[in-house]
């Protein structure tokens, strides 16, 4: 099989295509994918062959009949035309596609399997007759992301990330960056306005694209201040829907009001017909009027009581939230006290600080427990008040029931003597009156459902606020354990996680001297051990995650200073800060910028384009980047979206990362570092 637009400098690819077309490729025995990524194939056509047309949206059948001449796509001799099935064979992006589509598990694709894929791709295109490279890219990416089963929907995409700027220094002249891994993925990055080591804002942004705006609205990612603002907003929304319930009881609800107006008109017609009906005695008319007045008064009272009970229920719900907050605060204080009780130190200053904190926490606990008792009493009072209202409501409903029985008896007497038109008016009124209750029930159901939904949203926010407040309480009532690394090491359980104590102690020594500790998260990378990076929440003194990190191809370099030079291909030592996310427009790879905090040690890390990114096969080395293994789907293929999101979850902006220089370089590092 031969395509005219692939000939120039692409012989190896054609050879591989021949293997596919002849069904000789066995995916079960070949460990190395022979397929180019579809996106790289497109880039090849655009960048290497100079194709300046938007070939990604071109119909495949048209593309087969095109050629590239002097950078222009032109019509070619149609004698080399090939079928759509053939071109699909050529453009699958990797082994995972074959494995997914190979229903017979024979390591090959037959015509039925290809046609099934073809039919699914048609679901991505408004015009089923046209299939473009974009359609194939979307379908094959869906396989990578594990969403191929829902191909008719837009396949899962990675978070929106800014494009990367051009590489600089040696990276630019060499035509590559310091972050290419062993599989060929790149790590070109861009500053998105994160702070440089000096504290100034690095505004480098050659593409003019805004910095990363995460679409994830999960409240777990909000700060306490943001949660408090969100709570205020949600309380306003809850009040609005609660008012809607009150409007139903008061009759201000539009539908209830309309039903009431219909009933009032019907009553007016009925009263007039009855008044003009000389066949009904005046005594019966007077009884009916008196009964109407009593029923109206009773119904008004019942509506008022139901509204009061609803308000009381809202107060009880709010008070339960207050009590939940009280209990959360008490639990946090008890945890802080327990932690303080377990702490010991030979240092007199630290011992005194522990004693002072313990006394403070005990005092706070006493206050918190007193508040809890008061709030529980308030809840009891609210429940009693609600119970009294419910008793009054039951009594009033009993009164109304008696009045309704009396009304029925009066109407029975009226019907014995009244004119037909009076009877008709009575029936219309009673129907309209019953409709009020029907509409009211429906509107109450909708309004209360809205209240329940908003209350659930508010409860979720309150729960997260309690968690954040508890963390803050424990943090504020703890003794700074940075001066007691052994105790912190034990409390965090880092020995069980595999982090060497000496490495932890060394990292902590410099960390406590950092002027800016970022977001309070410290990641410690030990290249000398098992190449694991250990991520710790220093604010709340909690171990979070660990992950393997790949070293540079030249290890830690010939020296600490040498690793910091452009083109070193080595992993840099010391403290760096995580910046904004970036994406490479050329190689389907996304990661995070890094900024060095130590002059002569790693201050060149940004200009070298050494970043955090996932590595396609999770093995090998990088050219200096911190390469993280990818997240895999159940079928063993890479889940690009999850890999990117995992990296951003592990290393959020302003995380401090410390890379241990190694035992034999500790002294050399101390001479260069101002922190250790």
XYZ file of C-alpha atoms in Angstrom:
676
model
C 0.000 0.000 0.000
C 1.466 3.373 -1.045
C 0.277 6.947 -0.485
C 1.732 9.803 -2.501
C 1.629 12.319 0.337
C 3.638 10.084 2.689
C 6.610 9.369 0.473
C 8.890 12.267 1.425
C 11.209 11.127 4.226
C 8.714 8.641 5.616
C 9.956 5.286 4.402
C 9.929 3.569 7.801
C 6.335 4.498 8.375
C 5.348 3.075 4.999
C 7.136 -0.151 5.881
C 5.096 -0.422 9.066
C 1.889 0.317 7.192
C 2.712 -2.551 4.894
C 2.882 -4.858 7.917
C -0.556 -3.708 9.020
C -2.152 -3.999 5.605
C -0.770 -7.519 5.217
C -2.095 -8.480 8.684
C 1.401 -9.505 9.775
C 1.550 -7.411 12.902
C 1.074 -9.523 16.031
C 0.241 -7.371 19.024
C 0.692 -10.238 21.438
C 4.413 -10.670 20.852
C 5.679 -7.245 19.825
C 6.370 -5.082 22.863
C 7.111 -1.930 20.889
C 4.301 -0.091 19.166
C 4.952 0.428 15.449
C 2.262 3.075 15.180
C 2.943 6.791 15.249
C 0.550 8.821 17.349
C -2.154 10.289 15.148
C -1.413 13.769 16.460
C 2.281 13.355 15.643
C 1.321 12.090 12.203
C -0.689 15.257 11.672
C 2.197 17.373 12.963
C 4.505 15.551 10.555
C 2.332 16.513 7.615
C 2.110 20.115 8.808
C 5.603 20.737 10.184
C 7.930 18.440 8.264
C 6.210 18.513 4.885
C 5.076 22.120 5.260
C 1.415 21.424 4.632
C -0.290 24.712 5.435
C -3.914 23.579 5.001
C -6.177 22.380 7.790
C -5.817 18.719 6.890
C -7.299 17.614 10.209
C -10.813 18.540 9.062
C -10.425 17.213 5.533
C -12.499 14.246 4.410
C -10.301 11.135 4.432
C -11.450 10.151 0.953
C -10.393 13.581 -0.306
C -7.100 13.465 1.588
C -6.189 10.211 -0.122
C -6.263 12.005 -3.452
C -4.049 14.869 -2.352
C -0.309 15.484 -2.583
C 2.015 18.069 -1.041
C 3.961 20.165 -3.518
C 6.051 23.107 -2.273
C 4.077 23.266 0.946
C 0.693 23.229 -0.770
C -1.858 20.404 -0.734
C -2.855 19.776 -4.310
C -4.803 17.165 -6.263
C -2.757 14.086 -7.057
C -3.050 11.217 -9.476
C -6.073 9.217 -8.373
C -4.398 5.946 -9.354
C -3.010 5.713 -5.827
C -6.450 5.969 -4.278
C -7.071 3.649 -1.346
C -10.153 2.613 0.609
C -11.249 4.199 3.874
C -10.583 0.875 5.576
C -6.964 1.074 4.435
C -6.440 4.585 5.752
C -8.011 3.636 9.086
C -5.485 0.829 9.352
C -2.745 3.405 8.882
C -3.861 5.977 11.430
C -4.539 3.996 14.614
C -2.468 5.733 17.263
C -1.015 2.796 19.212
C -1.366 -0.823 20.263
C -4.194 0.019 22.669
C -6.460 0.797 19.720
C -5.853 -2.586 18.118
C -6.301 -4.325 21.466
C -9.611 -2.565 22.047
C -11.031 -3.285 18.602
C -9.697 -6.830 18.276
C -12.863 -8.643 19.375
C -11.562 -12.055 18.263
C -8.294 -11.648 20.200
C -6.251 -12.931 17.264
C -3.869 -9.966 17.297
C -5.203 -8.694 13.975
C -8.057 -6.564 12.669
C -10.507 -8.093 10.254
C -12.907 -6.196 8.009
C -15.839 -6.506 10.433
C -13.812 -5.069 13.317
C -12.657 -2.143 11.192
C -16.171 -1.458 9.949
C -17.513 -1.446 13.509
C -14.955 1.191 14.429
C -15.830 3.096 11.270
C -19.519 3.129 12.175
C -18.735 4.436 15.655
C -16.605 7.218 14.228
C -19.531 8.278 12.055
C -21.344 9.116 15.263
C -18.858 11.932 15.817
C -19.600 13.629 12.522
C -22.759 15.537 11.633
C -22.385 14.303 8.075
C -22.002 10.539 8.291
C -20.516 10.450 4.815
C -17.463 12.440 5.928
C -14.760 11.070 8.178
C -11.820 13.335 8.954
C -8.531 12.958 10.779
C -10.162 14.862 13.656
C -12.787 12.136 13.932
C -10.093 9.474 14.076
C -8.090 11.458 16.642
C -11.191 11.801 18.825
C -12.009 8.106 18.568
C -8.484 6.879 19.249
C -8.124 9.344 22.132
C -11.383 7.975 23.537
C -9.796 4.530 23.530
C -6.791 5.913 25.409
C -9.059 7.581 27.957
C -11.192 4.482 28.379
C -14.348 6.157 27.045
C -14.592 4.376 23.690
C -17.793 2.614 24.770
C -19.537 6.007 24.730
C -18.095 7.134 21.410
C -21.324 8.787 20.384
C -20.643 11.381 23.039
C -17.717 13.759 22.994
C -14.742 11.742 24.286
C -13.244 12.719 27.607
C -10.674 15.465 27.175
C -7.821 16.696 29.295
C -8.319 19.896 31.336
C -7.952 23.144 29.388
C -4.271 24.070 29.684
C -2.383 27.009 28.184
C -0.007 26.410 25.291
C 3.716 26.301 26.034
C 6.145 29.009 24.877
C 9.106 28.278 22.663
C 12.071 26.657 24.377
C 15.106 28.789 25.141
C 18.911 28.582 25.391
C 20.428 25.248 24.368
C 16.987 23.667 24.177
C 16.060 25.922 21.308
C 19.246 25.473 19.342
C 19.113 21.727 19.726
C 15.553 21.578 18.559
C 14.384 19.834 21.717
C 13.897 20.555 25.425
C 15.452 19.396 28.647
C 12.303 17.490 29.444
C 12.050 14.870 26.714
C 11.609 11.430 28.258
C 12.744 8.064 26.969
C 9.575 7.604 24.957
C 9.814 10.890 23.141
C 7.287 12.980 25.068
C 8.237 16.570 25.735
C 7.913 19.046 28.515
C 8.004 22.492 26.952
C 6.320 24.875 29.376
C 5.104 28.383 29.884
C 4.942 30.687 32.836
C 1.432 31.624 33.680
C 2.233 34.407 36.118
C 3.476 32.337 39.035
C 5.909 33.937 41.413
C 9.581 33.642 40.710
C 12.045 32.702 43.471
C 12.664 36.346 44.237
C 8.996 36.854 44.924
C 8.282 38.904 41.815
C 5.728 37.770 39.274
C 7.128 36.094 36.186
C 4.844 37.334 33.448
C 6.417 35.391 30.562
C 3.557 34.431 28.296
C 4.485 34.308 24.651
C 1.134 32.948 23.571
C -0.963 35.434 25.506
C -3.068 32.600 26.869
C -4.464 32.907 30.383
C -3.127 30.658 33.097
C -4.824 27.437 34.034
C -8.375 27.810 35.265
C -9.427 24.462 36.653
C -12.981 23.469 35.787
C -13.155 21.327 38.877
C -15.659 22.964 41.246
C -15.276 20.317 43.944
C -15.580 22.116 47.290
C -12.732 19.971 48.640
C -10.402 22.300 46.739
C -11.776 25.522 48.274
C -10.100 27.377 51.108
C -11.916 28.057 54.374
C -12.508 31.669 53.321
C -13.910 30.550 49.968
C -16.129 28.012 51.705
C -17.463 30.669 54.084
C -18.314 32.874 51.091
C -19.923 29.903 49.380
C -21.929 29.205 52.521
C -23.249 32.770 52.626
C -24.237 32.492 48.978
C -25.936 29.128 49.541
C -27.766 30.424 52.641
C -29.209 33.195 50.487
C -30.382 30.641 47.937
C -31.866 28.497 50.703
C -33.725 31.489 52.151
C -35.215 32.170 48.714
C -36.655 28.664 48.374
C -37.816 28.693 52.016
C -39.702 31.906 51.285
C -41.348 30.094 48.387
C -42.778 27.600 50.898
C -44.091 30.448 53.056
C -45.718 31.973 49.976
C -47.705 28.780 49.450
C -49.008 28.851 53.038
C -49.808 32.583 52.877
C -51.470 32.296 49.480
C -48.941 34.569 47.758
C -47.776 31.745 45.503
C -48.915 32.606 41.963
C -50.667 29.305 41.267
C -52.295 29.158 44.700
C -53.392 32.770 44.327
C -54.923 31.998 40.910
C -56.796 29.021 42.353
C -58.001 31.176 45.270
C -59.223 33.887 42.889
C -61.154 31.269 40.903
C -62.728 30.018 44.129
C -63.564 33.573 45.241
C -65.361 34.245 41.950
C -67.223 30.964 42.248
C -68.189 31.831 45.829
C -69.394 35.257 44.786
C -71.619 33.642 42.115
C -72.870 31.066 44.623
C -73.600 33.669 47.311
C -75.492 35.815 44.837
C -77.540 32.880 43.567
C -78.335 31.843 47.125
C -79.288 35.372 48.152
C -81.720 35.656 45.204
C -83.147 32.173 45.773
C -86.461 32.844 47.607
C -86.979 29.095 47.964
C -84.232 28.914 50.619
C -85.147 30.256 54.069
C -83.348 33.286 55.474
C -82.492 31.284 58.572
C -80.588 28.750 56.452
C -78.859 31.558 54.576
C -77.740 33.136 57.877
C -76.411 29.786 59.164
C -74.456 29.330 55.961
C -72.934 32.865 56.193
C -71.932 32.335 59.837
C -70.354 28.960 59.002
C -68.434 30.498 56.087
C -66.941 33.130 58.382
C -65.829 30.529 60.935
C -64.310 28.273 58.263
C -62.396 31.187 56.728
C -60.980 32.142 60.142
C -60.019 28.544 60.910
C -58.300 28.071 57.534
C -56.340 31.297 58.042
C -55.194 30.104 61.448
C -54.218 26.690 60.063
C -52.182 28.298 57.261
C -50.441 30.485 59.840
C -49.679 27.510 62.110
C -48.357 25.442 59.201
C -46.134 28.335 58.178
C -44.864 28.706 61.760
C -44.141 24.974 61.969
C -42.250 25.121 58.676
C -40.171 28.042 59.979
C -39.487 26.155 63.191
C -38.339 23.128 61.190
C -35.923 25.382 59.310
C -34.587 26.707 62.624
C -34.153 23.171 63.922
C -32.243 22.160 60.796
C -29.972 25.190 61.160
C -29.452 24.461 64.848
C -28.479 20.880 64.064
C -25.779 22.294 61.783
C -24.544 24.509 64.628
C -24.344 21.481 66.928
C -22.507 19.473 64.262
C -19.994 22.317 64.067
C -19.689 22.320 67.868
C -18.984 18.598 67.925
C -16.450 18.915 65.114
C -14.653 21.689 66.992
C -14.613 19.654 70.194
C -13.255 16.612 68.353
C -10.497 18.758 66.811
C -9.566 20.213 70.194
C -9.564 16.761 71.787
C -7.311 15.527 68.979
C -4.987 18.490 69.485
C -4.878 17.825 73.217
C -4.146 14.143 72.635
C -1.318 15.097 70.295
C 0.108 17.520 72.830
C -0.128 14.904 75.573
C 1.909 12.526 73.431
C 4.611 15.115 72.774
C 7.731 15.314 74.875
C 10.965 17.200 74.606
C 14.190 17.663 76.513
C 14.284 21.265 75.359
C 12.929 23.524 78.129
C 11.560 26.067 75.675
C 9.654 23.388 73.793
C 8.407 21.820 77.036
C 7.098 25.202 78.155
C 5.414 25.757 74.798
C 3.722 22.355 75.017
C 2.453 23.107 78.528
C 1.118 26.512 77.448
C -0.644 25.004 74.436
C -2.187 22.251 76.578
C -3.595 24.802 79.006
C -4.981 26.827 76.104
C -6.608 23.796 74.489
C -8.143 22.678 77.790
C -9.627 26.150 78.229
C -10.956 26.133 74.667
C -12.439 22.686 75.273
C -14.282 23.870 78.359
C -15.701 26.844 76.420
C -16.635 24.638 73.448
C -18.405 22.089 75.658
C -20.338 24.865 77.414
C -21.412 26.210 74.029
C -22.481 22.733 72.944
C -24.676 22.347 76.029
C -26.274 25.758 75.372
C -26.857 24.952 71.705
C -28.341 21.558 72.582
C -30.695 23.271 75.018
C -31.696 25.720 72.294
C -32.430 22.765 70.019
C -34.576 21.190 72.711
C -36.483 24.456 73.129
C -37.067 24.701 69.381
C -38.373 21.146 69.267
C -40.711 21.873 72.195
C -41.978 25.014 70.481
C -42.583 23.023 67.313
C -44.424 20.375 69.333
C -46.685 23.041 70.852
C -47.429 24.423 67.398
C -48.228 20.938 66.133
C -50.646 20.486 69.044
C -52.338 23.785 68.226
C -52.507 22.747 64.573
C -54.116 19.411 65.419
C -56.690 21.173 67.611
C -57.471 23.728 64.930
C -57.832 21.027 62.273
C -60.294 19.281 64.571
C -62.260 22.520 64.827
C -62.184 22.916 61.051
C -63.348 19.349 60.609
C -66.369 20.108 62.804
C -67.112 23.247 60.806
C -66.836 21.298 57.541
C -69.331 18.748 58.903
C -71.654 21.594 59.842
C -71.211 23.122 56.361
C -72.108 19.803 54.713
C -75.308 19.593 56.797
C -76.289 23.181 55.869
C -75.683 22.508 52.181
C -77.767 19.344 52.404
C -80.668 21.416 53.744
C -80.166 24.077 51.051
C -80.240 21.454 48.307
C -83.678 20.266 49.467
C -85.356 23.541 48.454
C -82.976 25.582 46.270
C -83.306 26.341 42.594
C -81.204 24.354 40.042
C -79.012 27.365 39.321
C -78.210 27.659 43.054
C -77.255 23.990 43.164
C -75.016 24.409 40.082
C -73.296 27.429 41.617
C -72.730 25.527 44.893
C -71.099 22.582 43.059
C -68.816 24.876 41.031
C -67.741 26.654 44.195
C -66.998 23.419 46.054
C -64.978 22.162 43.073
C -63.003 25.407 42.943
C -62.452 25.294 46.725
C -61.135 21.715 46.528
C -58.821 22.763 43.698
C -57.128 25.236 46.057
C -55.971 22.350 48.248
C -54.858 20.349 45.211
C -52.776 23.235 43.866
C -51.445 24.028 47.323
C -50.314 20.413 47.821
C -48.558 20.384 44.439
C -46.837 23.722 45.005
C -45.763 22.729 48.516
C -44.258 19.522 47.181
C -42.198 21.405 44.590
C -41.143 24.137 47.002
C -40.143 21.719 49.743
C -38.224 19.596 47.248
C -36.239 22.700 46.295
C -35.594 23.409 49.993
C -34.355 19.850 50.546
C -31.972 20.131 47.584
C -30.564 23.492 48.698
C -30.271 22.277 52.285
C -28.262 19.273 51.069
C -25.906 21.609 49.193
C -25.525 23.772 52.283
C -24.941 20.710 54.479
C -22.155 19.589 52.161
C -20.500 22.993 52.450
C -20.961 23.039 56.231
C -19.378 19.603 56.496
C -16.364 20.760 54.524
C -16.148 23.947 56.614
C -16.087 21.773 59.723
C -13.244 19.743 58.237
C -11.256 22.871 57.349
C -11.929 24.479 60.728
C -10.857 21.287 62.474
C -7.622 21.281 60.490
C -7.065 24.928 61.370
C -7.833 24.282 65.036
C -5.360 21.420 65.224
C -2.744 23.453 63.388
C -3.180 26.500 65.652
C -2.981 24.374 68.773
C 0.080 22.333 67.907
C 3.682 22.928 68.810
C 5.906 23.544 65.790
C 7.433 20.145 65.236
C 9.940 21.361 62.655
C 12.387 21.551 65.548
C 11.648 17.936 66.422
C 12.104 16.054 63.131
C 12.252 12.601 64.705
C 8.881 13.005 66.389
C 7.313 14.448 63.217
C 8.835 11.604 61.192
C 7.228 9.078 63.528
C 3.897 10.905 63.718
C 3.658 10.978 59.928
C 4.496 7.272 59.664
C 7.194 8.014 57.079
C 9.302 5.001 58.001
C 6.422 2.756 56.999
C 6.096 4.722 53.760
C 9.753 4.084 52.935
C 11.286 7.560 53.375
C 14.743 7.468 54.938
C 14.877 9.446 58.195
C 18.185 11.175 57.360
C 16.756 12.379 54.055
C 13.645 13.687 55.838
C 15.708 15.424 58.504
C 17.919 17.038 55.855
C 14.876 18.265 53.913
C 13.258 19.640 57.056
C 16.409 21.495 58.058
C 16.219 23.749 55.018
C 12.434 23.839 54.771
C 12.011 25.546 58.127
C 14.347 28.313 56.928
C 12.420 29.049 53.728
C 10.964 32.559 53.759
C 8.061 31.389 51.603
C 6.727 27.915 52.334
C 4.222 28.101 49.501
C 0.897 26.372 50.069
C 2.177 24.368 53.038
C 2.765 21.190 51.032
C 6.277 19.686 50.965
C 7.308 16.982 48.502
C 10.568 15.170 49.265
C 12.237 13.348 46.377
C 14.979 10.874 47.258
C 16.821 9.934 44.043
C 19.394 8.009 46.085
C 16.815 5.528 47.380
C 13.872 3.995 45.582
C 13.244 7.131 43.475
C 10.051 7.867 45.376
C 8.660 11.330 46.047
C 6.833 11.706 49.379
C 4.202 14.438 49.593
C 3.346 15.886 53.006
C 0.774 18.428 54.199
C 2.988 20.380 56.584
C 0.172 22.670 57.748
C -1.872 19.797 59.096
C 1.116 17.470 59.548
C -0.329 14.680 57.460
C 1.260 12.335 54.936
C -0.637 12.513 51.640
C 0.878 10.558 48.751
C 3.992 8.962 47.347
C 4.872 8.407 43.704
C 7.793 7.163 41.681
C 9.813 9.854 39.903
C 12.197 9.216 37.012
C 15.735 10.605 37.137
C 17.499 12.581 34.425
C 19.441 10.476 31.951
C 22.687 11.748 33.524
C 21.507 11.080 37.065
C 22.275 13.967 39.418
C 24.982 15.297 37.104
C 28.733 15.455 37.594
C 28.180 18.084 40.287
C 25.369 20.124 41.819
C 26.381 23.180 39.794
C 26.790 21.198 36.584
C 23.265 19.796 36.868
C 21.961 23.378 36.878
C 23.516 24.125 33.467
C 21.560 23.990 30.230
C 21.756 20.677 28.445
C 22.993 18.785 31.501
C 20.305 16.116 31.201
C 20.503 15.773 34.987
C 18.092 16.032 37.908
C 18.576 19.212 39.945
C 18.989 19.266 43.726
C 17.399 21.464 46.366
C 14.181 23.396 46.850
C 11.939 24.388 43.941
C 8.391 25.685 43.786
C 5.603 24.388 41.539
C 4.127 26.953 39.158
C 1.277 26.873 36.664
C 0.278 24.085 34.328
C 1.511 24.014 30.744
C 0.785 22.024 27.623
C 2.900 21.183 24.635
C 1.081 21.888 21.394
C 3.207 19.321 19.588
C 3.284 16.158 21.651
C 0.115 15.490 23.688
C 1.835 16.076 26.992
C 0.912 18.284 29.925
C 2.570 19.108 33.213
C 3.625 21.766 35.681
C 6.253 24.524 35.627
C 9.008 24.583 38.240
C 10.865 27.591 39.664
C 14.198 27.213 41.435
C 14.604 28.751 44.888
C 18.374 28.356 45.225
C 20.947 30.329 43.270
C 23.607 28.201 41.647
C 21.746 25.008 42.559
C 18.486 25.101 40.637
C 17.749 28.718 39.693
C 18.088 27.747 36.023
C 15.357 25.090 36.183
C 12.691 27.217 34.489
C 14.864 28.382 31.593
C 16.028 24.777 31.121
C 12.342 23.822 30.718
C 12.648 21.137 33.378
C 9.092 20.500 34.579
C 6.787 17.890 36.087
C 5.048 15.728 33.499
C 3.838 12.185 33.138
C 6.007 9.752 31.203
C 4.227 7.584 28.668
C 5.657 4.213 29.650
C 6.528 5.108 33.254
C 10.086 3.844 32.825
C 13.493 5.040 31.674
C 14.904 8.519 32.242
C 14.179 12.140 31.371
C 16.406 15.008 30.286
C 16.107 16.594 33.713
C 12.355 16.751 34.278
C 10.549 15.102 37.162
C 8.866 12.315 35.197
C 5.832 10.701 36.819
C 4.418 7.325 35.674
C 0.992 7.640 34.005
C -2.410 6.520 35.264
C -3.520 3.442 33.335
C -6.930 2.272 32.225
C -8.110 -1.224 33.138
C -6.859 -2.471 29.762
C -3.351 -1.157 30.444
C -3.555 1.907 28.187
C -2.707 5.415 29.339
C -5.513 7.575 30.704
C -4.151 10.954 29.696
C -6.818 13.021 31.441
C -6.434 11.149 34.741
C -2.624 11.354 34.505
C -2.720 15.129 34.121
C -5.287 15.579 36.887
C -3.341 13.253 39.207
C -0.182 15.354 38.777
C -2.114 18.552 39.522
C -3.677 16.921 42.587
C -0.312 15.717 43.924
C 1.593 18.916 43.097
C -0.796 21.916 43.264
C 0.602 25.353 42.551
C 3.085 26.646 45.176
C 4.002 23.172 46.426
C 7.618 23.088 47.622
C 9.655 20.171 46.241
C 12.994 19.183 47.759
C 15.287 16.882 45.810
C 17.890 15.263 48.041
C 21.409 15.734 46.592
C 22.678 12.429 47.964
C 24.728 11.515 51.022
C 28.049 12.144 49.284
C 26.974 15.641 48.236
C 25.424 16.940 51.439
C 28.442 19.067 52.331
C 28.784 20.430 48.807
C 25.097 21.324 48.881
C 25.420 23.058 52.287
C 28.188 25.274 50.925
C 25.934 26.447 48.099
C 22.577 26.610 49.885
C 21.485 29.465 52.110
C 18.856 27.292 53.756
C 20.879 24.359 55.114
